[in-house]
XYZ file of C-alpha atoms in Angstrom:
130
model
C 0.063 0.054 -0.050
C 0.985 3.368 -0.420
C 1.436 4.217 3.030
C 3.732 1.568 4.048
C 5.667 2.117 0.782
C 5.927 5.612 1.811
C 7.717 5.248 5.267
C 9.585 2.180 4.040
C 11.615 4.624 2.566
C 12.246 7.257 4.968
C 15.965 6.937 4.960
C 16.126 7.407 1.250
C 15.140 11.437 0.962
C 14.864 10.682 -3.129
C 12.699 7.780 -2.693
C 10.292 9.466 -0.287
C 10.156 12.842 -2.097
C 9.054 10.888 -5.309
C 5.993 10.523 -3.584
C 5.855 13.856 -2.942
C 3.863 16.457 -5.333
C 6.768 19.124 -5.926
C 4.197 21.791 -4.804
C 2.788 19.694 -1.951
C 1.728 21.820 1.065
C 2.251 20.924 4.633
C 0.989 21.293 8.373
C 3.577 19.874 10.818
C 3.735 20.393 15.092
C 7.011 21.339 14.852
C 6.352 24.160 12.307
C 3.571 27.245 12.359
C 3.887 27.608 8.748
C 2.269 26.489 6.084
C 4.983 24.530 4.126
C 4.725 25.078 0.324
C 6.989 22.381 -1.757
C 9.840 20.483 -1.065
C 12.130 22.961 -0.390
C 10.076 24.630 2.201
C 9.954 21.300 3.736
C 13.652 20.940 3.456
C 13.774 23.827 5.707
C 12.441 21.790 8.463
C 13.692 18.281 7.701
C 17.320 19.799 7.389
C 20.043 17.982 5.215
C 19.423 14.279 3.760
C 22.105 12.685 5.485
C 22.855 8.684 3.400
C 22.152 5.333 5.600
C 25.634 4.257 5.345
C 26.722 8.006 6.836
C 24.274 7.783 10.018
C 26.010 7.351 13.238
C 22.361 6.584 14.863
C 20.136 4.295 13.424
C 16.548 5.889 12.027
C 13.739 5.288 14.649
C 11.261 2.483 13.526
C 8.077 4.397 12.255
C 5.289 2.231 11.329
C 1.746 3.994 9.926
C -1.445 1.787 11.529
C -5.236 1.906 11.486
C -5.057 3.411 7.790
C -8.430 4.494 6.602
C -8.262 5.222 2.573
C -10.834 6.704 0.479
C -10.533 7.506 -3.207
C -12.592 9.592 -6.077
C -11.071 9.275 -9.401
C -7.556 10.448 -9.404
C -7.816 12.295 -6.185
C -8.019 10.094 -2.575
C -7.614 11.243 1.125
C -5.536 8.780 3.758
C -5.911 9.040 7.736
C -3.524 6.998 9.706
C -1.540 7.140 13.457
C 2.481 6.959 12.830
C 3.791 4.938 15.973
C 7.424 5.860 16.501
C 9.678 3.382 18.305
C 13.533 3.554 19.116
C 13.800 0.162 17.610
C 11.595 -3.077 16.842
C 10.276 -3.772 20.460
C 10.470 -0.594 22.065
C 7.504 1.302 23.553
C 6.100 3.941 21.161
C 7.681 7.259 21.442
C 5.926 9.156 19.722
C 2.404 9.183 18.201
C 1.268 11.126 15.256
C -1.949 11.713 13.865
C -1.495 12.367 9.931
C -4.182 12.924 7.074
C -2.648 13.317 3.530
C -4.338 14.049 0.622
C -3.215 12.218 -2.752
C -3.789 12.741 -6.666
C -2.527 10.529 -9.258
C -0.889 11.920 -12.001
C 1.818 10.949 -15.033
C 4.107 10.168 -12.016
C 1.134 7.556 -10.102
C 0.082 8.691 -6.761
C 1.715 11.753 -4.814
C 0.739 13.220 -1.659
C -0.350 16.916 -2.623
C -1.409 17.987 1.127
C 0.027 16.438 4.256
C -0.908 17.389 7.655
C 0.676 15.679 10.959
C -0.179 16.476 14.373
C 1.737 14.879 17.291
C -0.181 13.161 20.163
C 1.052 12.177 23.595
C 1.065 8.434 23.077
C -0.424 8.443 26.950
C -3.062 10.360 25.859
C -4.462 7.082 23.383
C -5.729 4.177 25.538
C -3.612 1.185 25.665
C -6.580 -1.166 24.837
C -6.863 0.678 21.548
C -5.642 -1.210 19.116
C -4.195 1.175 16.139
C -4.031 -1.714 13.458
């Protein structure tokens, strides 16, 4: 699925960005601005670091509870991102995400991304996000 594939490429900036429209708009908890385009998103993300040059491992980021709707060449994806230091570690961050996607000659790409941090403790432990 699109979302799982997106986050499977989290450490590969070019592969990740290939799934973003060049003029993507982004709301992120870490920045009050509406980011417009990949260049402004890069201001928030910082420089890309090749996997072989990393001194610390990437966290495990797993989309769960995915709800997808499609109307022709437009779709909306809603999901939670569970962030862990490693497999089996407790969830250290929880992010609620809504992505608007469009299909064009390059395939499905995100045209708007809205992410809000949620306190992991605020979600009931018995709630299954999957």
